[in-house]
Each structure stands twice: as structure tokens, then as C-alpha cells.
Tab-separated table of C-alpha atoms in Angstrom:
chain	number	residue	atom	x	y	z
X	2	MET	CA	0.270	-0.095	0.469
X	3	PRO	CA	1.473	2.974	-0.918
X	4	ARG	CA	1.665	5.852	1.785
X	5	PHE	CA	0.442	8.980	-0.674
X	6	ALA	CA	-1.414	9.380	-3.687
X	7	GLU	CA	1.390	9.826	-6.581
X	8	PRO	CA	0.790	13.084	-7.055
X	9	MET	CA	1.320	13.819	-3.123
X	10	ALA	CA	3.686	11.398	-2.425
X	11	ARG	CA	5.858	13.624	-5.598
X	12	LEU	CA	5.738	16.626	-4.046
X	13	ILE	CA	6.908	15.612	-1.087
X	14	GLU	CA	9.617	14.279	-1.994
X	15	GLU	CA	10.228	17.993	-3.885
X	16	LEU	CA	10.002	20.074	-1.211
X	17	LYS	CA	12.110	17.905	0.921
X	18	LYS	CA	14.683	19.331	-1.503
X	19	LEU	CA	14.299	22.618	0.361
X	20	PRO	CA	16.901	23.347	3.489
X	21	GLY	CA	16.216	22.368	7.049
X	22	VAL	CA	12.686	20.457	5.220
X	23	GLY	CA	12.065	16.367	6.979
X	24	GLY	CA	8.959	14.253	6.065
X	25	LYS	CA	6.715	15.583	9.002
X	26	THR	CA	7.644	19.225	7.373
X	27	ALA	CA	7.472	18.801	3.755
X	28	GLN	CA	4.190	16.561	4.426
X	29	ARG	CA	2.543	19.336	5.894
X	30	TYR	CA	3.342	21.876	3.718
X	31	ALA	CA	2.015	19.557	1.469
X	32	PHE	CA	-1.456	19.494	2.472
X	33	HIS	CA	-1.521	22.646	3.236
X	34	LEU	CA	-1.300	22.945	-0.462
X	35	LEU	CA	-3.896	20.252	-0.808
X	36	ARG	CA	-5.958	22.258	1.521
X	37	SER	CA	-5.367	25.816	-0.005
X	38	SER	CA	-7.188	27.580	-3.286
X	39	ASP	CA	-6.103	26.881	-6.095
X	40	GLU	CA	-5.163	30.623	-7.086
X	41	ASP	CA	-2.561	30.128	-4.734
X	42	ALA	CA	-1.014	26.474	-5.570
X	43	ALA	CA	-0.593	28.489	-9.267
X	44	ALA	CA	0.763	31.850	-8.447
X	45	LEU	CA	2.908	29.478	-5.830
X	46	ALA	CA	4.172	27.074	-8.865
X	47	ASP	CA	4.234	30.383	-10.731
X	48	ALA	CA	5.980	31.706	-8.651
X	49	VAL	CA	8.815	28.736	-8.931
X	50	ARG	CA	8.710	28.507	-11.845
X	51	SER	CA	9.539	32.680	-13.138
X	52	LEU	CA	11.898	32.939	-10.224
X	53	LYS	CA	15.282	30.761	-12.667
X	54	ALA	CA	13.323	32.365	-15.258
X	55	SER	CA	13.346	36.249	-14.934
X	56	LEU	CA	16.625	36.340	-12.308
X	57	ARG	CA	20.384	37.271	-12.676
X	58	LEU	CA	23.668	38.221	-11.352
X	59	CYS	CA	24.385	41.849	-11.780
X	60	SER	CA	27.483	42.076	-14.167
X	61	LEU	CA	29.003	45.450	-11.256
X	62	CYS	CA	28.395	43.460	-8.257
X	63	ASN	CA	27.122	39.582	-7.926
X	64	ASN	CA	24.018	40.718	-6.605
X	65	VAL	CA	20.708	38.612	-7.759
X	66	THR	CA	18.661	40.256	-9.674
X	67	ASP	CA	16.076	41.102	-12.738
X	68	VAL	CA	17.502	43.924	-13.902
X	69	ASP	CA	21.421	44.394	-14.812
X	70	PRO	CA	22.992	46.380	-12.854
X	71	CYS	CA	20.662	46.247	-9.709
X	72	ALA	CA	18.824	48.394	-7.911
X	73	TYR	CA	21.724	49.459	-5.775
X	74	CYS	CA	24.629	49.442	-8.479
X	75	ALA	CA	22.241	51.442	-10.985
X	76	SER	CA	21.096	54.430	-7.879
X	77	PRO	CA	21.970	57.586	-7.905
X	78	THR	CA	21.472	58.418	-4.461
X	79	ARG	CA	24.138	55.069	-3.027
X	80	ASN	CA	27.618	56.619	-2.931
X	81	HIS	CA	29.211	54.212	-5.241
X	82	ARG	CA	33.248	54.620	-4.155
X	83	GLN	CA	31.915	52.834	-0.828
X	84	VAL	CA	31.799	48.909	-1.117
X	85	CYS	CA	30.624	46.757	0.785
X	86	VAL	CA	31.745	42.973	0.512
X	87	VAL	CA	29.433	40.400	1.301
X	88	GLU	CA	29.089	36.588	1.288
X	89	GLU	CA	25.958	35.916	0.212
X	90	PRO	CA	22.874	37.936	-1.564
X	91	THR	CA	20.705	37.949	1.586
X	92	ASN	CA	23.452	39.404	3.520
X	93	ILE	CA	22.720	42.897	1.992
X	94	ASP	CA	19.250	42.284	2.984
X	95	THR	CA	20.923	42.365	6.544
X	96	ILE	CA	22.714	45.084	6.235
X	97	GLU	CA	20.388	47.184	4.647
X	98	ARG	CA	17.602	46.543	7.383
X	99	THR	CA	20.335	48.573	9.755
X	100	ARG	CA	19.327	52.001	7.936
X	101	ALA	CA	23.116	53.055	8.159
X	102	TYR	CA	24.675	52.449	5.498
X	103	GLN	CA	24.135	54.282	2.239
X	104	GLY	CA	27.111	52.656	-0.180
X	105	VAL	CA	27.240	49.818	-2.962
X	106	TYR	CA	27.591	46.706	-2.779
X	107	HIS	CA	29.623	43.237	-3.988
X	108	VAL	CA	28.577	39.815	-3.444
X	109	LEU	CA	31.330	37.168	-3.224
X	110	HIS	CA	28.827	34.041	-3.178
X	111	GLY	CA	31.098	32.210	-1.201
X	112	THR	CA	33.670	32.072	0.947
X	113	LEU	CA	37.453	30.694	0.836
X	114	SER	CA	37.291	27.132	1.621
X	115	PRO	CA	40.216	24.685	0.750
X	116	LEU	CA	38.279	21.562	2.509
X	117	HIS	CA	35.398	22.020	-0.475
X	118	GLY	CA	37.761	22.797	-2.608
X	119	VAL	CA	37.248	27.018	-2.685
X	120	GLY	CA	40.279	29.066	-3.419
X	121	PRO	CA	40.867	32.092	-4.753
X	122	ASP	CA	39.868	31.954	-7.863
X	123	GLN	CA	36.336	30.599	-7.458
X	124	LEU	CA	35.177	33.412	-5.572
X	125	ARG	CA	33.860	35.813	-7.814
X	126	THR	CA	36.244	38.707	-7.322
X	127	ARG	CA	37.342	39.897	-10.836
X	128	SER	CA	34.398	42.986	-10.944
X	129	LEU	CA	36.138	44.309	-7.768
X	130	ALA	CA	38.938	44.371	-8.315
X	131	ALA	CA	38.370	46.023	-12.103
X	132	ARG	CA	36.496	48.980	-10.256
X	133	ILE	CA	39.682	49.657	-7.527
X	134	GLU	CA	42.338	49.081	-10.276
X	135	GLN	CA	40.053	51.773	-12.335
X	136	GLY	CA	40.171	54.435	-9.325
X	137	GLU	CA	36.611	53.988	-9.012
X	138	VAL	CA	37.050	52.624	-5.146
X	139	ASP	CA	37.494	54.926	-1.747
X	140	GLU	CA	36.442	52.318	0.699
X	141	VAL	CA	36.436	48.406	0.686
X	142	ILE	CA	34.301	47.682	3.526
X	143	LEU	CA	35.107	43.366	4.536
X	144	ALA	CA	31.679	41.804	6.048
X	145	THR	CA	32.055	38.353	6.208
X	146	SER	CA	31.128	36.772	9.108
X	147	PRO	CA	33.615	36.363	11.908
X	148	THR	CA	33.558	32.817	10.927
X	149	LEU	CA	37.304	30.136	10.553
X	150	GLU	CA	36.307	30.840	6.384
X	151	GLY	CA	35.167	34.373	6.295
X	152	GLU	CA	38.298	35.811	8.791
X	153	ALA	CA	40.322	33.717	6.191
X	154	THR	CA	38.490	35.302	3.211
X	155	ALA	CA	38.356	38.622	4.362
X	156	ASN	CA	42.388	38.317	5.351
X	157	TRP	CA	43.094	36.885	1.498
X	158	LEU	CA	40.793	40.025	0.340
X	159	ALA	CA	42.927	42.954	2.449
X	160	THR	CA	45.767	41.873	1.054
X	161	ALA	CA	44.896	40.752	-3.085
X	162	LEU	CA	42.641	44.244	-2.815
X	163	ARG	CA	45.653	46.483	-1.667
X	164	LYS	CA	46.170	49.487	-3.056
X	165	PRO	CA	47.476	52.649	-1.391
X	166	SER	CA	44.404	55.279	-3.049
X	167	VAL	CA	41.361	52.606	-1.598
X	168	LYS	CA	41.012	52.526	2.532
X	169	ILE	CA	39.600	48.751	3.450
X	170	THR	CA	38.260	47.881	6.271
X	171	ARG	CA	36.753	45.155	8.720
X	172	ILE	CA	33.410	44.934	10.273
X	173	ALA	CA	33.360	44.708	14.336
X	174	THR	CA	33.662	41.117	16.293
X	175	GLY	CA	32.017	42.172	19.632
X	176	VAL	CA	29.531	40.816	22.170
X	177	PRO	CA	26.083	41.364	20.929
X	178	ALA	CA	23.622	44.208	21.371
X	179	GLY	CA	21.372	43.732	24.445
X	180	SER	CA	22.682	40.176	24.938
X	181	ASP	CA	24.866	39.531	28.830
X	182	ILE	CA	27.962	39.091	28.823
X	183	GLU	CA	27.638	36.538	30.810
X	184	TYR	CA	27.276	34.094	28.101
X	185	ALA	CA	29.875	35.617	25.451
X	186	ASP	CA	32.216	32.973	24.670
X	187	GLU	CA	36.085	33.584	25.282
X	188	VAL	CA	36.967	33.928	21.292
X	189	THR	CA	34.025	36.936	21.441
X	190	MET	CA	34.807	38.647	24.934
X	191	SER	CA	38.737	38.583	23.782
X	192	ARG	CA	37.415	40.444	20.496
X	193	ALA	CA	35.167	43.115	21.944
X	194	LEU	CA	38.522	43.435	24.511
X	195	GLU	CA	41.151	44.139	21.671
X	196	GLY	CA	37.977	46.052	19.717
X	197	ARG	CA	37.930	48.711	22.720
X	198	ARG	CA	37.603	51.898	21.559
X	199	ASP	CA	38.134	54.927	23.193
X	200	LEU	CA	34.593	56.659	25.115
U	2	MET	CA	15.376	50.468	-2.257
U	3	PRO	CA	12.732	46.845	-2.688
U	4	ARG	CA	14.271	44.427	-0.087
U	5	PHE	CA	14.153	41.609	-3.025
U	6	ALA	CA	14.360	41.464	-7.444
U	7	GLU	CA	10.164	41.739	-8.404
U	8	PRO	CA	10.748	37.514	-9.197
U	9	MET	CA	12.201	36.623	-5.741
U	10	ALA	CA	10.185	38.850	-3.318
U	11	ARG	CA	7.152	37.312	-5.071
U	12	LEU	CA	8.306	33.808	-4.344
U	13	ILE	CA	9.077	34.766	-0.878
U	14	GLU	CA	5.968	35.873	-0.571
U	15	GLU	CA	3.581	32.537	-1.996
U	16	LEU	CA	6.323	30.733	0.672
U	17	LYS	CA	5.530	32.374	3.574
U	18	LYS	CA	1.774	31.371	2.746
U	19	LEU	CA	3.264	27.365	4.011
U	20	PRO	CA	2.546	26.680	7.557
U	21	GLY	CA	4.950	28.151	10.140
U	22	VAL	CA	7.007	30.067	7.398
U	23	GLY	CA	7.899	33.105	7.952
U	24	GLY	CA	9.621	36.180	6.160
U	25	LYS	CA	13.409	34.578	7.567
U	26	THR	CA	12.716	30.789	6.537
U	27	ALA	CA	10.765	32.300	2.794
U	28	GLN	CA	13.738	33.867	2.153
U	29	ARG	CA	16.239	31.038	2.856
U	30	TYR	CA	13.741	28.689	0.733
U	31	ALA	CA	13.531	31.182	-1.989
U	32	PHE	CA	17.699	31.384	-2.774
U	33	HIS	CA	18.297	27.671	-2.104
U	34	LEU	CA	15.454	27.060	-5.566
U	35	LEU	CA	17.336	30.137	-6.719
U	36	ARG	CA	21.275	27.714	-6.728
U	37	SER	CA	19.856	24.640	-7.081
U	38	SER	CA	19.105	23.757	-10.887
U	39	ASP	CA	17.067	24.194	-13.462
U	40	GLU	CA	15.291	20.429	-12.873
U	41	ASP	CA	14.623	20.457	-9.202
U	42	ALA	CA	12.760	24.268	-9.785
U	43	ALA	CA	10.401	23.550	-11.939
U	44	ALA	CA	9.878	19.732	-10.256
U	45	LEU	CA	8.450	21.532	-7.602
U	46	ALA	CA	6.242	23.445	-9.892
U	47	ASP	CA	4.801	20.681	-11.349
U	48	ALA	CA	4.318	19.297	-8.630
U	49	VAL	CA	2.948	21.148	-6.860
U	50	ARG	CA	0.326	22.404	-9.882
U	51	SER	CA	-0.285	18.566	-10.676
U	52	LEU	CA	-1.387	17.968	-7.250
U	53	LYS	CA	-4.188	20.038	-7.107
U	54	ALA	CA	-4.948	18.932	-10.812
U	55	SER	CA	-4.888	15.515	-9.610
U	56	LEU	CA	-6.331	14.782	-6.408
U	57	ARG	CA	-9.448	14.476	-4.845
U	58	LEU	CA	-11.443	12.976	-2.138
U	59	CYS	CA	-12.656	8.954	-2.475
U	60	SER	CA	-15.361	8.233	-2.566
U	61	LEU	CA	-16.278	5.886	0.263
U	62	CYS	CA	-13.629	7.709	3.196
U	63	ASN	CA	-13.476	10.843	2.354
U	64	ASN	CA	-9.382	9.841	1.468
U	65	VAL	CA	-7.095	11.846	-0.836
U	66	THR	CA	-6.516	10.190	-3.876
U	67	ASP	CA	-5.977	10.115	-6.987
U	68	VAL	CA	-8.053	6.947	-7.726
U	69	ASP	CA	-11.447	6.133	-6.717
U	70	PRO	CA	-12.200	3.861	-4.452
U	71	CYS	CA	-8.704	5.437	-2.984
U	72	ALA	CA	-6.335	2.221	-2.305
U	73	TYR	CA	-7.470	1.512	1.181
U	74	CYS	CA	-11.067	1.665	-0.110
U	75	ALA	CA	-10.177	-0.952	-3.359
U	76	SER	CA	-7.744	-3.252	-1.456
U	77	PRO	CA	-8.865	-7.092	-1.806
U	78	THR	CA	-6.401	-7.994	1.580
U	79	ARG	CA	-7.803	-4.837	4.199
U	80	ASN	CA	-10.838	-5.975	6.431
U	81	HIS	CA	-13.105	-3.370	4.866
U	82	ARG	CA	-15.832	-4.673	8.369
U	83	GLN	CA	-13.463	-2.308	10.491
U	84	VAL	CA	-13.281	0.861	10.359
U	85	CYS	CA	-10.434	3.763	11.957
U	86	VAL	CA	-11.920	6.585	11.998
U	87	VAL	CA	-9.626	9.551	11.590
U	88	GLU	CA	-9.303	13.326	11.830
U	89	GLU	CA	-7.434	14.124	9.012
U	90	PRO	CA	-5.447	12.335	5.924
U	91	THR	CA	-2.046	12.412	7.212
U	92	ASN	CA	-3.464	10.381	10.180
U	93	ILE	CA	-3.939	7.738	8.191
U	94	ASP	CA	0.015	6.926	7.470
U	95	THR	CA	0.622	7.855	11.727
U	96	ILE	CA	-2.129	4.552	12.013
U	97	GLU	CA	-0.284	2.339	8.766
U	98	ARG	CA	3.096	3.125	10.332
U	99	THR	CA	2.414	1.013	12.801
U	100	ARG	CA	1.834	-2.187	10.667
U	101	ALA	CA	-0.429	-3.238	13.491
U	102	TYR	CA	-3.856	-2.086	11.806
U	103	GLN	CA	-5.544	-3.852	9.121
U	104	GLY	CA	-9.057	-2.571	8.571
U	105	VAL	CA	-10.052	0.657	5.782
U	106	TYR	CA	-10.785	4.140	6.762
U	107	HIS	CA	-12.975	7.133	6.965
U	108	VAL	CA	-11.892	10.946	7.605
U	109	LEU	CA	-13.929	13.606	8.929
U	110	HIS	CA	-11.497	16.152	7.444
U	111	GLY	CA	-11.986	18.138	10.809
U	112	THR	CA	-13.682	17.811	13.926
U	113	LEU	CA	-16.264	19.733	15.681
U	114	SER	CA	-15.239	22.679	17.204
U	115	PRO	CA	-18.391	25.203	18.106
U	116	LEU	CA	-16.234	28.113	18.205
U	117	HIS	CA	-15.152	27.943	14.484
U	118	GLY	CA	-18.959	27.246	13.477
U	119	VAL	CA	-17.958	23.535	12.759
U	120	GLY	CA	-20.973	21.657	13.664
U	121	PRO	CA	-22.454	17.898	13.446
U	122	ASP	CA	-23.466	18.693	9.755
U	123	GLN	CA	-19.834	20.299	8.479
U	124	LEU	CA	-18.590	16.468	9.397
U	125	ARG	CA	-18.224	14.492	6.618
U	126	THR	CA	-20.101	11.647	8.504
U	127	ARG	CA	-22.753	10.659	5.844
U	128	SER	CA	-20.778	8.025	3.561
U	129	LEU	CA	-19.659	6.193	6.821
U	130	ALA	CA	-23.282	6.015	8.351
U	131	ALA	CA	-24.376	4.726	4.682
U	132	ARG	CA	-22.075	1.826	5.112
U	133	ILE	CA	-23.012	1.175	8.844
U	134	GLU	CA	-26.715	1.046	7.821
U	135	GLN	CA	-26.237	-1.347	5.128
U	136	GLY	CA	-24.430	-3.367	7.982
U	137	GLU	CA	-21.025	-3.258	6.026
U	138	VAL	CA	-19.674	-2.643	9.075
U	139	ASP	CA	-18.546	-4.577	12.489
U	140	GLU	CA	-16.405	-1.774	14.309
U	141	VAL	CA	-15.905	1.896	14.494
U	142	ILE	CA	-12.624	2.724	15.592
U	143	LEU	CA	-12.794	5.999	16.830
U	144	ALA	CA	-9.030	7.847	16.443
U	145	THR	CA	-9.762	11.208	16.452
U	146	SER	CA	-7.429	12.923	18.800
U	147	PRO	CA	-7.468	12.989	22.748
U	148	THR	CA	-7.894	17.277	22.670
U	149	LEU	CA	-10.999	19.059	23.805
U	150	GLU	CA	-12.285	18.951	20.335
U	151	GLY	CA	-11.030	15.125	19.621
U	152	GLU	CA	-13.264	14.027	22.448
U	153	ALA	CA	-15.897	16.178	21.819
U	154	THR	CA	-15.969	14.322	18.001
U	155	ALA	CA	-15.328	11.028	19.369
U	156	ASN	CA	-18.504	10.907	21.900
U	157	TRP	CA	-20.733	12.944	19.604
U	158	LEU	CA	-19.581	9.900	16.644
U	159	ALA	CA	-20.434	7.503	19.752
U	160	THR	CA	-24.010	9.151	20.014
U	161	ALA	CA	-24.697	9.339	16.112
U	162	LEU	CA	-24.048	5.698	14.686
U	163	ARG	CA	-24.861	3.586	17.743
U	164	LYS	CA	-26.537	0.254	16.534
U	165	PRO	CA	-26.829	-2.593	18.373
U	166	SER	CA	-24.980	-4.520	15.732
U	167	VAL	CA	-21.604	-1.867	15.631
U	168	LYS	CA	-18.912	-1.950	17.559
U	169	ILE	CA	-17.977	1.161	18.619
U	170	THR	CA	-14.271	1.859	20.411
U	171	ARG	CA	-12.245	4.221	21.508
U	172	ILE	CA	-7.671	4.376	21.052
U	173	ALA	CA	-6.506	4.812	24.441
U	174	THR	CA	-5.165	7.256	26.287
U	175	GLY	CA	-2.315	7.566	29.112
U	176	VAL	CA	1.532	8.006	29.211
U	177	PRO	CA	3.294	7.892	25.973
U	178	ALA	CA	5.941	4.686	25.268
U	179	GLY	CA	9.466	5.171	26.543
U	180	SER	CA	8.987	8.379	28.606
U	181	ASP	CA	8.848	8.874	32.439
U	182	ILE	CA	6.146	8.566	34.227
U	183	GLU	CA	7.471	11.771	36.116
U	184	TYR	CA	6.797	13.944	32.983
U	185	ALA	CA	3.313	13.178	32.709
U	186	ASP	CA	0.677	15.386	33.185
U	187	GLU	CA	-2.670	15.039	35.460
U	188	VAL	CA	-4.907	14.286	33.046
U	189	THR	CA	-2.691	12.382	30.875
U	190	MET	CA	-1.652	10.477	34.005
U	191	SER	CA	-5.431	10.082	35.314
U	192	ARG	CA	-6.744	9.426	32.350
U	193	ALA	CA	-3.336	6.361	31.854
U	194	LEU	CA	-5.117	5.121	35.508
U	195	GLU	CA	-8.685	4.360	34.283
U	196	GLY	CA	-7.813	2.962	31.354
U	197	ARG	CA	-5.522	-0.432	33.485
U	198	ARG	CA	-5.863	-3.741	32.519
U	199	ASP	CA	-5.078	-6.485	34.174
U	200	LEU	CA	-1.912	-8.231	33.503
């Protein structure tokens, strides 16, 4: 006896490919879609389809976009001489939500990770190097995560992109705002001490 | 500045309609789909589409199926005189996984819930009542959840379906297998005592 009718089983299999989705969750999603209106199900199917058809990478900054150059690179109100380097397109949203940054971005689509065969050649840095080479950039902010790979990538980029006319900076590592020092691990705490500033 | 390119934003909105999926998770799914192969994305879109097109309810037991009657109702190896009544089609899988049940099913698609406007008339019990009326059933096992609504539904069904020739039973409530009695709540524990059996 098959556990589910064939169309149901097929949808569950496809949903299980989503990150963090196991059998139980896929089943819940599938039964939800079954109960939802025909329009909602069709809208989801269409959205998945058109995603792949209409998105590409910005030729300037590698951000995911439906127009080239992307909204940030094309904006006349952003500071194009300040470039924030991030690992993934999603990271842009994290930075935008601060409303504290008015420059543009550059997306690496990954970090250096020799264990996974990602070396300097696999990172998408060419268009950034070209912008720096042509004297279009004053500051490069390295906003990769303070993880092993993120730090290695930042250190490598700092060397690879170094040029006297360009300031290269790194985001601060420290105790997160709103959290108790008691729960900070040793590495975070020692970085917070190292990075202390005059008041 | 829009947070995401339009096709991305649209997919995120559609994904957020899935149960338990918020902005962050929808974003993760969407970026995963963007990175996955064209075939995988197309397969998901197709599976969602064909789900609504090819599934219906079994005319005998209300189970979700692509053939009518469903695999259980059509099976010559199941005991068609024993009917297990469940709230949702997913519950069938929970019972099948025990490999301890060889009868057929009846799906209510909900429970009595006066607060949500679900009365006896909204429950799909007609085909079950007809099977009982025609003397086709020996035992009805009420396997609704031991929640307020599930219990009320079971009690109401026990009265509504009562007939001298039909045995009506209710699944046991008690301490779950493998769990420590120390963590059982008072209601579960008193039900476990109530339902004790001779050894």
C-alpha cells in the first residue's frame, strides 16, 4: 500500500529538497497546499518557475537581480565609492535593515574554503578588482562573517585588493547588542576587548 | 530601494503562506531554489500544479487520492468491516506506520468545533453512516486526537453512529511509550489509571 497518492508523494519528495525540510514538514506543506485555493497553489508554482527564468547576477556587484545593473548599482543616491563585500545576496538585506549604510555592495557567493575546493579563483572578485584598479573606489568594507572561513576570506581579500588609494576596513566582532556579557564565549569576549574604543 | 528583485519577492510572499513559514525561512527556501538546478525548480513547480489537478477525495472514505475509490478502499487484502475514523488524511499514515491495523479508514476532515462554526453537519460522516446503515461494518474505531475537540467529536460520533450490530471503540489515552511517568501531566496520568488493564 503506497503511503500517499502519487501526486502527493511526488510533491513531498520535491519539498524535502528545501533546506531544513524533513518528511514531516514536507507533508505538512503538501497537505496545506492541497487545502489552499487553486489560485494560491498556481501562484506558488508560477513564482518558482519565473524565479529561474527572470533572475540573473548583476554584472557589477554579483547581486541577484531582474535588471542589470541591480537597483543598488543603478541608484544615483548611493555612494558608489564605498563598497561593502558580503558572502551571500541575503547578507545585503541584513545590512540594509540597519539603514546605516548608503554605499554599494559586492557579493562573493561564498568564502574561501580549501576543504570544499573553494580557492581564490572560485570567488567572484574580478569585477571588484577592476573597479578598484580603475580608481572608482575609496573604501572597501569587508563584511564577511567572523567565522573561520569568513575571516580567512577577509584576510585574503585585504591583501589581494590592497592599493594605496583604497581604505580597507573590517566590520567589528564583539558582544552582540542586548546580550549579557555572562553568555559571551571566550573568543567573542577577547575580540571585544581587542576592539575596544576610547569613550 | 526594494529589498529583493521582484521575482524573488513574489516567491517569498507565496512561500510565506505555508504553515509555520515566516520571512526568514521563506527567504532561505527562495535562495535555495535560486541556487538549485533548473530541473529541480521545474519539478517543484510541476508537483504543486499537478497536486491540485489530479487529487480528489475518495467517495467511500474521504481520503485524499488520485484514484476513486482510494487504495485502502479498493484493496482486497484489507478488512472492510473494520473502519478507523481519523480527523485528517495525514493521520492515516501515523496509523499505517504501526503495521498493526488491517482495516479501512474514514476521514472526517476536521473535528467538532463550535467556536469555529464546525457543527455535526460540517463533518463528513454521511458515507460512513450509510455503510453502517447497510450492515457493512462490524467495528468503528474512533481515532480522533485526545484533545478537547477530538474527544467531543468521538463522543458525538459514538452516539450518532450507535447501532446494536456495531461495536464502537476509542483508542487508549495514557503515558506515551518510552517516556518517564515523572513527566506525565495530571490529565494523561489519570486517564492512564482509568484505562488500566489486568495483567
